[in-house]
């Protein structure tokens, strides 16, 4: 069950902070609602996970929304840009989320955590993202990559993964599970 109060708080914070700090492209209510809904789409197909690392968390999509829906899972939000780190920490406090932590680093500079799920929303090409973060993925873990409609072909370059392509309107998800190691 999703925490609607936390989502409403997040939306209000994003509207206020976004105007000043340019956290997302558009800060009107409809745009934020679209981003929230976009972040919730994977809920219909995600397999259970204990820990998620969100790479390039930016304004909090999808990690903060997923953290509201999965209160028993823990989320690490990796975001190197200081103004976004400040926003994310402020949002966590105001949303009263206890199952998330912001880490002000790039994925390739983090070595002390691992996750069952690594998510990323339009940060970079899938192969580059995996190359820079694979050391963070638990054995048998999965990637959840939010991509645009022109990125479907990226799943074909993930040789060591069994990939599913899930499409919703203009959004393409690459949901990739690491193949078992011999």
PDB file of N, CA and C in Angstrom, residues 55-154:
ATOM      1  N   UNK A  55      20.520   4.910  -9.057  1.00  0.00           N
ATOM      2  CA  UNK A  55      21.676   5.646  -9.570  1.00  0.00           C
ATOM      3  C   UNK A  55      21.214   6.915 -10.275  1.00  0.00           C
ATOM      4  N   UNK A  56      21.790   8.040  -9.875  1.00  0.00           N
ATOM      5  CA  UNK A  56      21.420   9.329 -10.453  1.00  0.00           C
ATOM      6  C   UNK A  56      20.031   9.737 -10.016  1.00  0.00           C
ATOM      7  N   UNK A  57      19.788   9.735  -8.724  1.00  0.00           N
ATOM      8  CA  UNK A  57      18.435   9.946  -8.186  1.00  0.00           C
ATOM      9  C   UNK A  57      17.829  11.299  -8.525  1.00  0.00           C
ATOM     10  N   UNK A  58      18.628  12.301  -8.794  1.00  0.00           N
ATOM     11  CA  UNK A  58      18.111  13.598  -9.223  1.00  0.00           C
ATOM     12  C   UNK A  58      17.081  14.167  -8.283  1.00  0.00           C
ATOM     13  N   UNK A  59      15.867  14.309  -8.762  1.00  0.00           N
ATOM     14  CA  UNK A  59      14.773  14.875  -7.970  1.00  0.00           C
ATOM     15  C   UNK A  59      14.024  13.808  -7.176  1.00  0.00           C
ATOM     16  N   UNK A  60      14.471  12.557  -7.240  1.00  0.00           N
ATOM     17  CA  UNK A  60      13.853  11.506  -6.440  1.00  0.00           C
ATOM     18  C   UNK A  60      13.028  10.499  -7.205  1.00  0.00           C
ATOM     19  N   UNK A  61      12.971  10.653  -8.532  1.00  0.00           N
ATOM     20  CA  UNK A  61      12.237   9.692  -9.356  1.00  0.00           C
ATOM     21  C   UNK A  61      13.199   8.617  -9.839  1.00  0.00           C
ATOM     22  N   UNK A  62      12.921   7.364  -9.711  1.00  0.00           N
ATOM     23  CA  UNK A  62      11.743   6.726  -9.142  1.00  0.00           C
ATOM     24  C   UNK A  62      11.888   6.356  -7.665  1.00  0.00           C
ATOM     25  N   UNK A  63      13.089   6.496  -7.086  1.00  0.00           N
ATOM     26  CA  UNK A  63      13.387   5.903  -5.780  1.00  0.00           C
ATOM     27  C   UNK A  63      12.459   6.341  -4.657  1.00  0.00           C
ATOM     28  N   UNK A  64      12.192   7.637  -4.540  1.00  0.00           N
ATOM     29  CA  UNK A  64      11.343   8.084  -3.438  1.00  0.00           C
ATOM     30  C   UNK A  64       9.915   7.568  -3.571  1.00  0.00           C
ATOM     31  N   UNK A  65       9.444   7.461  -4.787  1.00  0.00           N
ATOM     32  CA  UNK A  65       8.089   6.948  -5.006  1.00  0.00           C
ATOM     33  C   UNK A  65       8.051   5.452  -4.681  1.00  0.00           C
ATOM     34  N   UNK A  66       9.039   4.708  -5.154  1.00  0.00           N
ATOM     35  CA  UNK A  66       9.089   3.277  -4.871  1.00  0.00           C
ATOM     36  C   UNK A  66       9.277   3.021  -3.375  1.00  0.00           C
ATOM     37  N   UNK A  67      10.049   3.874  -2.691  1.00  0.00           N
ATOM     38  CA  UNK A  67      10.244   3.719  -1.246  1.00  0.00           C
ATOM     39  C   UNK A  67       8.927   3.874  -0.488  1.00  0.00           C
ATOM     40  N   UNK A  68       8.029   4.688  -1.022  1.00  0.00           N
ATOM     41  CA  UNK A  68       6.704   4.837  -0.401  1.00  0.00           C
ATOM     42  C   UNK A  68       5.858   3.583  -0.581  1.00  0.00           C
ATOM     43  N   UNK A  69       6.074   2.874  -1.667  1.00  0.00           N
ATOM     44  CA  UNK A  69       5.291   1.678  -1.966  1.00  0.00           C
ATOM     45  C   UNK A  69       5.889   0.420  -1.333  1.00  0.00           C
ATOM     46  N   UNK A  70       7.195   0.425  -1.122  1.00  0.00           N
ATOM     47  CA  UNK A  70       7.894  -0.735  -0.566  1.00  0.00           C
ATOM     48  C   UNK A  70       8.548  -0.353   0.768  1.00  0.00           C
ATOM     49  N   UNK A  71       7.760  -0.170   1.825  1.00  0.00           N
ATOM     50  CA  UNK A  71       8.328   0.281   3.098  1.00  0.00           C
ATOM     51  C   UNK A  71       9.252  -0.729   3.781  1.00  0.00           C
ATOM     52  N   UNK A  72       9.186  -2.005   3.403  1.00  0.00           N
ATOM     53  CA  UNK A  72      10.074  -2.986   4.026  1.00  0.00           C
ATOM     54  C   UNK A  72      11.366  -3.194   3.225  1.00  0.00           C
ATOM     55  N   UNK A  73      11.508  -2.498   2.107  1.00  0.00           N
ATOM     56  CA  UNK A  73      12.749  -2.522   1.334  1.00  0.00           C
ATOM     57  C   UNK A  73      13.540  -1.258   1.664  1.00  0.00           C
ATOM     58  N   UNK A  74      14.871  -1.342   1.521  1.00  0.00           N
ATOM     59  CA  UNK A  74      15.709  -0.181   1.801  1.00  0.00           C
ATOM     60  C   UNK A  74      16.272   0.367   0.489  1.00  0.00           C
ATOM     61  N   UNK A  75      16.304   1.694   0.385  1.00  0.00           N
ATOM     62  CA  UNK A  75      16.725   2.377  -0.837  1.00  0.00           C
ATOM     63  C   UNK A  75      17.933   3.268  -0.570  1.00  0.00           C
ATOM     64  N   UNK A  76      18.957   3.102  -1.386  1.00  0.00           N
ATOM     65  CA  UNK A  76      20.106   4.011  -1.391  1.00  0.00           C
ATOM     66  C   UNK A  76      19.969   4.881  -2.627  1.00  0.00           C
ATOM     67  N   UNK A  77      19.963   6.181  -2.439  1.00  0.00           N
ATOM     68  CA  UNK A  77      19.837   7.124  -3.541  1.00  0.00           C
ATOM     69  C   UNK A  77      21.205   7.717  -3.826  1.00  0.00           C
ATOM     70  N   UNK A  78      21.823   7.315  -4.940  1.00  0.00           N
ATOM     71  CA  UNK A  78      23.138   7.831  -5.306  1.00  0.00           C
ATOM     72  C   UNK A  78      22.956   9.059  -6.183  1.00  0.00           C
ATOM     73  N   UNK A  79      23.452  10.181  -5.700  1.00  0.00           N
ATOM     74  CA  UNK A  79      23.324  11.444  -6.432  1.00  0.00           C
ATOM     75  C   UNK A  79      24.530  12.314  -6.102  1.00  0.00           C
ATOM     76  N   UNK A  80      25.372  12.598  -7.091  1.00  0.00           N
ATOM     77  CA  UNK A  80      26.586  13.365  -6.810  1.00  0.00           C
ATOM     78  C   UNK A  80      26.403  14.890  -6.743  1.00  0.00           C
ATOM     79  N   UNK A  81      25.317  15.423  -7.291  1.00  0.00           N
ATOM     80  CA  UNK A  81      25.166  16.887  -7.353  1.00  0.00           C
ATOM     81  C   UNK A  81      24.582  17.426  -6.045  1.00  0.00           C
ATOM     82  N   UNK A  82      25.288  18.385  -5.454  1.00  0.00           N
ATOM     83  CA  UNK A  82      24.991  18.837  -4.089  1.00  0.00           C
ATOM     84  C   UNK A  82      23.598  19.438  -3.917  1.00  0.00           C
ATOM     85  N   UNK A  83      23.107  20.226  -4.859  1.00  0.00           N
ATOM     86  CA  UNK A  83      21.774  20.808  -4.661  1.00  0.00           C
ATOM     87  C   UNK A  83      20.687  19.727  -4.694  1.00  0.00           C
ATOM     88  N   UNK A  84      20.905  18.694  -5.462  1.00  0.00           N
ATOM     89  CA  UNK A  84      19.950  17.589  -5.504  1.00  0.00           C
ATOM     90  C   UNK A  84      20.063  16.726  -4.245  1.00  0.00           C
ATOM     91  N   UNK A  85      21.278  16.548  -3.753  1.00  0.00           N
ATOM     92  CA  UNK A  85      21.471  15.830  -2.494  1.00  0.00           C
ATOM     93  C   UNK A  85      20.736  16.553  -1.369  1.00  0.00           C
ATOM     94  N   UNK A  86      20.853  17.871  -1.327  1.00  0.00           N
ATOM     95  CA  UNK A  86      20.154  18.665  -0.304  1.00  0.00           C
ATOM     96  C   UNK A  86      18.650  18.477  -0.401  1.00  0.00           C
ATOM     97  N   UNK A  87      18.125  18.540  -1.622  1.00  0.00           N
ATOM     98  CA  UNK A  87      16.693  18.336  -1.799  1.00  0.00           C
ATOM     99  C   UNK A  87      16.270  16.943  -1.349  1.00  0.00           C
ATOM    100  N   UNK A  88      17.008  15.921  -1.767  1.00  0.00           N
ATOM    101  CA  UNK A  88      16.646  14.546  -1.428  1.00  0.00           C
ATOM    102  C   UNK A  88      16.646  14.327   0.087  1.00  0.00           C
ATOM    103  N   UNK A  89      17.654  14.846   0.777  1.00  0.00           N
ATOM    104  CA  UNK A  89      17.693  14.715   2.238  1.00  0.00           C
ATOM    105  C   UNK A  89      16.528  15.447   2.890  1.00  0.00           C
ATOM    106  N   UNK A  90      16.228  16.619   2.396  1.00  0.00           N
ATOM    107  CA  UNK A  90      15.092  17.397   2.916  1.00  0.00           C
ATOM    108  C   UNK A  90      13.772  16.648   2.670  1.00  0.00           C
ATOM    109  N   UNK A  91      13.653  16.063   1.486  1.00  0.00           N
ATOM    110  CA  UNK A  91      12.447  15.308   1.148  1.00  0.00           C
ATOM    111  C   UNK A  91      12.299  14.083   2.054  1.00  0.00           C
ATOM    112  N   UNK A  92      13.392  13.359   2.293  1.00  0.00           N
ATOM    113  CA  UNK A  92      13.328  12.187   3.160  1.00  0.00           C
ATOM    114  C   UNK A  92      12.819  12.547   4.553  1.00  0.00           C
ATOM    115  N   UNK A  93      13.309  13.662   5.079  1.00  0.00           N
ATOM    116  CA  UNK A  93      12.879  14.101   6.413  1.00  0.00           C
ATOM    117  C   UNK A  93      11.401  14.463   6.396  1.00  0.00           C
ATOM    118  N   UNK A  94      10.986  15.258   5.428  1.00  0.00           N
ATOM    119  CA  UNK A  94       9.599  15.725   5.372  1.00  0.00           C
ATOM    120  C   UNK A  94       8.609  14.625   5.004  1.00  0.00           C
ATOM    121  N   UNK A  95       9.049  13.657   4.227  1.00  0.00           N
ATOM    122  CA  UNK A  95       8.193  12.530   3.864  1.00  0.00           C
ATOM    123  C   UNK A  95       8.162  11.475   4.970  1.00  0.00           C
ATOM    124  N   UNK A  96       9.041  11.633   5.945  1.00  0.00           N
ATOM    125  CA  UNK A  96       9.154  10.689   7.068  1.00  0.00           C
ATOM    126  C   UNK A  96       9.518   9.280   6.596  1.00  0.00           C
ATOM    127  N   UNK A  97      10.367   9.229   5.572  1.00  0.00           N
ATOM    128  CA  UNK A  97      10.817   7.934   5.054  1.00  0.00           C
ATOM    129  C   UNK A  97      12.030   7.466   5.857  1.00  0.00           C
ATOM    130  N   UNK A  98      11.907   6.317   6.472  1.00  0.00           N
ATOM    131  CA  UNK A  98      12.991   5.729   7.264  1.00  0.00           C
ATOM    132  C   UNK A  98      13.732   4.643   6.482  1.00  0.00           C
ATOM    133  N   UNK A  99      13.226   4.310   5.308  1.00  0.00           N
ATOM    134  CA  UNK A  99      13.792   3.212   4.526  1.00  0.00           C
ATOM    135  C   UNK A  99      14.623   3.697   3.340  1.00  0.00           C
ATOM    136  N   UNK A 100      15.244   4.858   3.486  1.00  0.00           N
ATOM    137  CA  UNK A 100      16.058   5.397   2.393  1.00  0.00           C
ATOM    138  C   UNK A 100      17.190   6.251   2.954  1.00  0.00           C
ATOM    139  N   UNK A 101      18.272   6.288   2.188  1.00  0.00           N
ATOM    140  CA  UNK A 101      19.439   7.080   2.554  1.00  0.00           C
ATOM    141  C   UNK A 101      20.043   7.657   1.284  1.00  0.00           C
ATOM    142  N   UNK A 102      20.461   8.912   1.337  1.00  0.00           N
ATOM    143  CA  UNK A 102      21.100   9.577   0.207  1.00  0.00           C
ATOM    144  C   UNK A 102      22.615   9.440   0.360  1.00  0.00           C
ATOM    145  N   UNK A 103      23.266   9.083  -0.733  1.00  0.00           N
ATOM    146  CA  UNK A 103      24.721   8.995  -0.769  1.00  0.00           C
ATOM    147  C   UNK A 103      25.201   9.934  -1.868  1.00  0.00           C
ATOM    148  N   UNK A 104      26.033  10.893  -1.495  1.00  0.00           N
ATOM    149  CA  UNK A 104      26.494  11.935  -2.421  1.00  0.00           C
ATOM    150  C   UNK A 104      27.736  11.469  -3.183  1.00  0.00           C
ATOM    151  N   UNK A 105      27.550  10.443  -4.021  1.00  0.00           N
ATOM    152  CA  UNK A 105      28.655   9.896  -4.813  1.00  0.00           C
ATOM    153  C   UNK A 105      28.129   9.341  -6.132  1.00  0.00           C
ATOM    154  N   UNK A 106      29.060   9.131  -7.048  1.00  0.00           N
ATOM    155  CA  UNK A 106      28.779   8.383  -8.269  1.00  0.00           C
ATOM    156  C   UNK A 106      28.846   6.887  -7.944  1.00  0.00           C
ATOM    157  N   UNK A 107      28.161   6.076  -8.724  1.00  0.00           N
ATOM    158  CA  UNK A 107      28.132   4.629  -8.465  1.00  0.00           C
ATOM    159  C   UNK A 107      29.522   4.015  -8.485  1.00  0.00           C
ATOM    160  N   UNK A 108      30.396   4.488  -9.372  1.00  0.00           N
ATOM    161  CA  UNK A 108      31.727   3.899  -9.470  1.00  0.00           C
ATOM    162  C   UNK A 108      32.636   4.287  -8.312  1.00  0.00           C
ATOM    163  N   UNK A 109      32.179   5.167  -7.419  1.00  0.00           N
ATOM    164  CA  UNK A 109      32.943   5.541  -6.229  1.00  0.00           C
ATOM    165  C   UNK A 109      32.403   4.888  -4.955  1.00  0.00           C
ATOM    166  N   UNK A 110      31.396   4.030  -5.093  1.00  0.00           N
ATOM    167  CA  UNK A 110      30.769   3.381  -3.938  1.00  0.00           C
ATOM    168  C   UNK A 110      31.159   1.903  -3.938  1.00  0.00           C
ATOM    169  N   UNK A 111      31.619   1.423  -2.789  1.00  0.00           N
ATOM    170  CA  UNK A 111      32.030   0.021  -2.694  1.00  0.00           C
ATOM    171  C   UNK A 111      31.526  -0.679  -1.446  1.00  0.00           C
ATOM    172  N   UNK A 112      30.812   0.014  -0.579  1.00  0.00           N
ATOM    173  CA  UNK A 112      30.454  -0.573   0.706  1.00  0.00           C
ATOM    174  C   UNK A 112      28.987  -0.989   0.821  1.00  0.00           C
ATOM    175  N   UNK A 113      28.250  -0.981  -0.291  1.00  0.00           N
ATOM    176  CA  UNK A 113      26.861  -1.438  -0.285  1.00  0.00           C
ATOM    177  C   UNK A 113      26.617  -2.330  -1.496  1.00  0.00           C
ATOM    178  N   UNK A 114      25.589  -3.149  -1.383  1.00  0.00           N
ATOM    179  CA  UNK A 114      25.143  -3.990  -2.502  1.00  0.00           C
ATOM    180  C   UNK A 114      23.630  -4.019  -2.471  1.00  0.00           C
ATOM    181  N   UNK A 115      23.032  -4.395  -3.606  1.00  0.00           N
ATOM    182  CA  UNK A 115      21.574  -4.400  -3.688  1.00  0.00           C
ATOM    183  C   UNK A 115      21.076  -5.537  -4.569  1.00  0.00           C
ATOM    184  N   UNK A 116      19.806  -5.897  -4.328  1.00  0.00           N
ATOM    185  CA  UNK A 116      19.113  -6.879  -5.153  1.00  0.00           C
ATOM    186  C   UNK A 116      18.569  -6.239  -6.430  1.00  0.00           C
ATOM    187  N   UNK A 117      18.351  -4.915  -6.351  1.00  0.00           N
ATOM    188  CA  UNK A 117      17.787  -4.165  -7.470  1.00  0.00           C
ATOM    189  C   UNK A 117      18.565  -2.871  -7.625  1.00  0.00           C
ATOM    190  N   UNK A 118      18.950  -2.570  -8.852  1.00  0.00           N
ATOM    191  CA  UNK A 118      19.550  -1.276  -9.163  1.00  0.00           C
ATOM    192  C   UNK A 118      18.633  -0.604 -10.169  1.00  0.00           C
ATOM    193  N   UNK A 119      18.158   0.584  -9.809  1.00  0.00           N
ATOM    194  CA  UNK A 119      17.279   1.331 -10.710  1.00  0.00           C
ATOM    195  C   UNK A 119      17.992   2.572 -11.223  1.00  0.00           C
ATOM    196  N   UNK A 120      17.548   3.030 -12.368  1.00  0.00           N
ATOM    197  CA  UNK A 120      18.093   4.257 -12.942  1.00  0.00           C
ATOM    198  C   UNK A 120      17.111   4.780 -13.968  1.00  0.00           C
ATOM    199  N   UNK A 121      16.936   6.076 -13.949  1.00  0.00           N
ATOM    200  CA  UNK A 121      15.979   6.700 -14.858  1.00  0.00           C
ATOM    201  C   UNK A 121      16.708   7.650 -15.799  1.00  0.00           C
ATOM    202  N   UNK A 122      16.946   7.161 -17.028  1.00  0.00           N
ATOM    203  CA  UNK A 122      17.512   7.980 -18.099  1.00  0.00           C
ATOM    204  C   UNK A 122      18.821   8.658 -17.722  1.00  0.00           C
ATOM    205  N   UNK A 123      19.726   7.899 -17.082  1.00  0.00           N
ATOM    206  CA  UNK A 123      21.014   8.469 -16.698  1.00  0.00           C
ATOM    207  C   UNK A 123      22.025   8.366 -17.835  1.00  0.00           C
ATOM    208  N   UNK A 124      22.161   7.169 -18.413  1.00  0.00           N
ATOM    209  CA  UNK A 124      23.106   6.965 -19.511  1.00  0.00           C
ATOM    210  C   UNK A 124      22.754   5.649 -20.201  1.00  0.00           C
ATOM    211  N   UNK A 125      23.553   5.274 -21.190  1.00  0.00           N
ATOM    212  CA  UNK A 125      23.315   4.006 -21.887  1.00  0.00           C
ATOM    213  C   UNK A 125      23.404   2.846 -20.908  1.00  0.00           C
ATOM    214  N   UNK A 126      22.625   1.822 -21.149  1.00  0.00           N
ATOM    215  CA  UNK A 126      22.544   0.679 -20.249  1.00  0.00           C
ATOM    216  C   UNK A 126      23.901   0.007 -20.043  1.00  0.00           C
ATOM    217  N   UNK A 127      24.651  -0.196 -21.117  1.00  0.00           N
ATOM    218  CA  UNK A 127      25.934  -0.883 -20.970  1.00  0.00           C
ATOM    219  C   UNK A 127      26.912  -0.075 -20.118  1.00  0.00           C
ATOM    220  N   UNK A 128      26.921   1.232 -20.279  1.00  0.00           N
ATOM    221  CA  UNK A 128      27.812   2.080 -19.487  1.00  0.00           C
ATOM    222  C   UNK A 128      27.386   2.079 -18.016  1.00  0.00           C
ATOM    223  N   UNK A 129      26.094   2.173 -17.770  1.00  0.00           N
ATOM    224  CA  UNK A 129      25.587   2.174 -16.407  1.00  0.00           C
ATOM    225  C   UNK A 129      25.955   0.865 -15.698  1.00  0.00           C
ATOM    226  N   UNK A 130      25.769  -0.248 -16.388  1.00  0.00           N
ATOM    227  CA  UNK A 130      26.074  -1.548 -15.790  1.00  0.00           C
ATOM    228  C   UNK A 130      27.576  -1.689 -15.554  1.00  0.00           C
ATOM    229  N   UNK A 131      28.365  -1.242 -16.489  1.00  0.00           N
ATOM    230  CA  UNK A 131      29.820  -1.291 -16.325  1.00  0.00           C
ATOM    231  C   UNK A 131      30.259  -0.538 -15.062  1.00  0.00           C
ATOM    232  N   UNK A 132      29.615   0.592 -14.774  1.00  0.00           N
ATOM    233  CA  UNK A 132      30.020   1.432 -13.648  1.00  0.00           C
ATOM    234  C   UNK A 132      29.345   1.062 -12.328  1.00  0.00           C
ATOM    235  N   UNK A 133      28.408   0.100 -12.369  1.00  0.00           N
ATOM    236  CA  UNK A 133      27.674  -0.210 -11.137  1.00  0.00           C
ATOM    237  C   UNK A 133      27.546  -1.704 -10.840  1.00  0.00           C
ATOM    238  N   UNK A 134      28.025  -2.526 -11.701  1.00  0.00           N
ATOM    239  CA  UNK A 134      27.819  -3.977 -11.537  1.00  0.00           C
ATOM    240  C   UNK A 134      28.371  -4.490 -10.207  1.00  0.00           C
ATOM    241  N   UNK A 135      29.420  -3.862  -9.720  1.00  0.00           N
ATOM    242  CA  UNK A 135      30.011  -4.269  -8.443  1.00  0.00           C
ATOM    243  C   UNK A 135      29.050  -4.052  -7.266  1.00  0.00           C
ATOM    244  N   UNK A 136      27.970  -3.314  -7.488  1.00  0.00           N
ATOM    245  CA  UNK A 136      26.978  -3.035  -6.448  1.00  0.00           C
ATOM    246  C   UNK A 136      25.822  -4.031  -6.444  1.00  0.00           C
ATOM    247  N   UNK A 137      25.754  -4.886  -7.459  1.00  0.00           N
ATOM    248  CA  UNK A 137      24.633  -5.803  -7.631  1.00  0.00           C
ATOM    249  C   UNK A 137      24.910  -7.140  -6.955  1.00  0.00           C
ATOM    250  N   UNK A 138      23.981  -7.578  -6.110  1.00  0.00           N
ATOM    251  CA  UNK A 138      24.076  -8.905  -5.510  1.00  0.00           C
ATOM    252  C   UNK A 138      23.963  -9.972  -6.587  1.00  0.00           C
ATOM    253  N   UNK A 139      24.512 -11.165  -6.333  1.00  0.00           N
ATOM    254  CA  UNK A 139      24.357 -12.285  -7.261  1.00  0.00           C
ATOM    255  C   UNK A 139      22.883 -12.524  -7.536  1.00  0.00           C
ATOM    256  N   UNK A 140      22.555 -12.666  -8.799  1.00  0.00           N
ATOM    257  CA  UNK A 140      21.161 -12.881  -9.189  1.00  0.00           C
ATOM    258  C   UNK A 140      20.312 -11.628  -9.120  1.00  0.00           C
ATOM    259  N   UNK A 141      20.945 -10.482  -8.900  1.00  0.00           N
ATOM    260  CA  UNK A 141      20.204  -9.225  -8.812  1.00  0.00           C
ATOM    261  C   UNK A 141      19.679  -8.759 -10.152  1.00  0.00           C
ATOM    262  N   UNK A 142      18.911  -7.683 -10.104  1.00  0.00           N
ATOM    263  CA  UNK A 142      18.261  -7.155 -11.304  1.00  0.00           C
ATOM    264  C   UNK A 142      18.518  -5.661 -11.473  1.00  0.00           C
ATOM    265  N   UNK A 143      18.464  -5.255 -12.715  1.00  0.00           N
ATOM    266  CA  UNK A 143      18.457  -3.839 -13.065  1.00  0.00           C
ATOM    267  C   UNK A 143      17.055  -3.462 -13.523  1.00  0.00           C
ATOM    268  N   UNK A 144      16.619  -2.279 -13.116  1.00  0.00           N
ATOM    269  CA  UNK A 144      15.376  -1.691 -13.597  1.00  0.00           C
ATOM    270  C   UNK A 144      15.756  -0.357 -14.237  1.00  0.00           C
ATOM    271  N   UNK A 145      15.778  -0.335 -15.554  1.00  0.00           N
ATOM    272  CA  UNK A 145      16.211   0.854 -16.274  1.00  0.00           C
ATOM    273  C   UNK A 145      15.025   1.516 -16.954  1.00  0.00           C
ATOM    274  N   UNK A 146      14.792   2.764 -16.615  1.00  0.00           N
ATOM    275  CA  UNK A 146      13.737   3.573 -17.221  1.00  0.00           C
ATOM    276  C   UNK A 146      14.335   4.202 -18.474  1.00  0.00           C
ATOM    277  N   UNK A 147      13.796   3.870 -19.627  1.00  0.00           N
ATOM    278  CA  UNK A 147      14.335   4.360 -20.892  1.00  0.00           C
ATOM    279  C   UNK A 147      13.230   4.978 -21.729  1.00  0.00           C
ATOM    280  N   UNK A 148      13.647   5.738 -22.740  1.00  0.00           N
ATOM    281  CA  UNK A 148      12.706   6.300 -23.695  1.00  0.00           C
ATOM    282  C   UNK A 148      12.399   5.287 -24.785  1.00  0.00           C
ATOM    283  N   UNK A 149      11.422   5.589 -25.598  1.00  0.00           N
ATOM    284  CA  UNK A 149      10.972   4.645 -26.622  1.00  0.00           C
ATOM    285  C   UNK A 149      12.054   4.315 -27.644  1.00  0.00           C
ATOM    286  N   UNK A 150      13.042   5.167 -27.809  1.00  0.00           N
ATOM    287  CA  UNK A 150      14.106   4.904 -28.782  1.00  0.00           C
ATOM    288  C   UNK A 150      15.248   4.064 -28.192  1.00  0.00           C
ATOM    289  N   UNK A 151      15.134   3.627 -26.947  1.00  0.00           N
ATOM    290  CA  UNK A 151      16.214   2.915 -26.264  1.00  0.00           C
ATOM    291  C   UNK A 151      16.005   1.413 -26.171  1.00  0.00           C
ATOM    292  N   UNK A 152      14.975   0.902 -26.787  1.00  0.00           N
ATOM    293  CA  UNK A 152      14.662  -0.523 -26.673  1.00  0.00           C
ATOM    294  C   UNK A 152      15.835  -1.395 -27.116  1.00  0.00           C
ATOM    295  N   UNK A 153      16.568  -0.956 -28.091  1.00  0.00           N
ATOM    296  CA  UNK A 153      17.666  -1.759 -28.624  1.00  0.00           C
ATOM    297  C   UNK A 153      18.793  -1.963 -27.610  1.00  0.00           C
ATOM    298  N   UNK A 154      18.839  -1.159 -26.557  1.00  0.00           N
ATOM    299  CA  UNK A 154      19.899  -1.286 -25.563  1.00  0.00           C
ATOM    300  C   UNK A 154      19.872  -2.631 -24.856  1.00  0.00           C
TER     301      UNK A 154
END
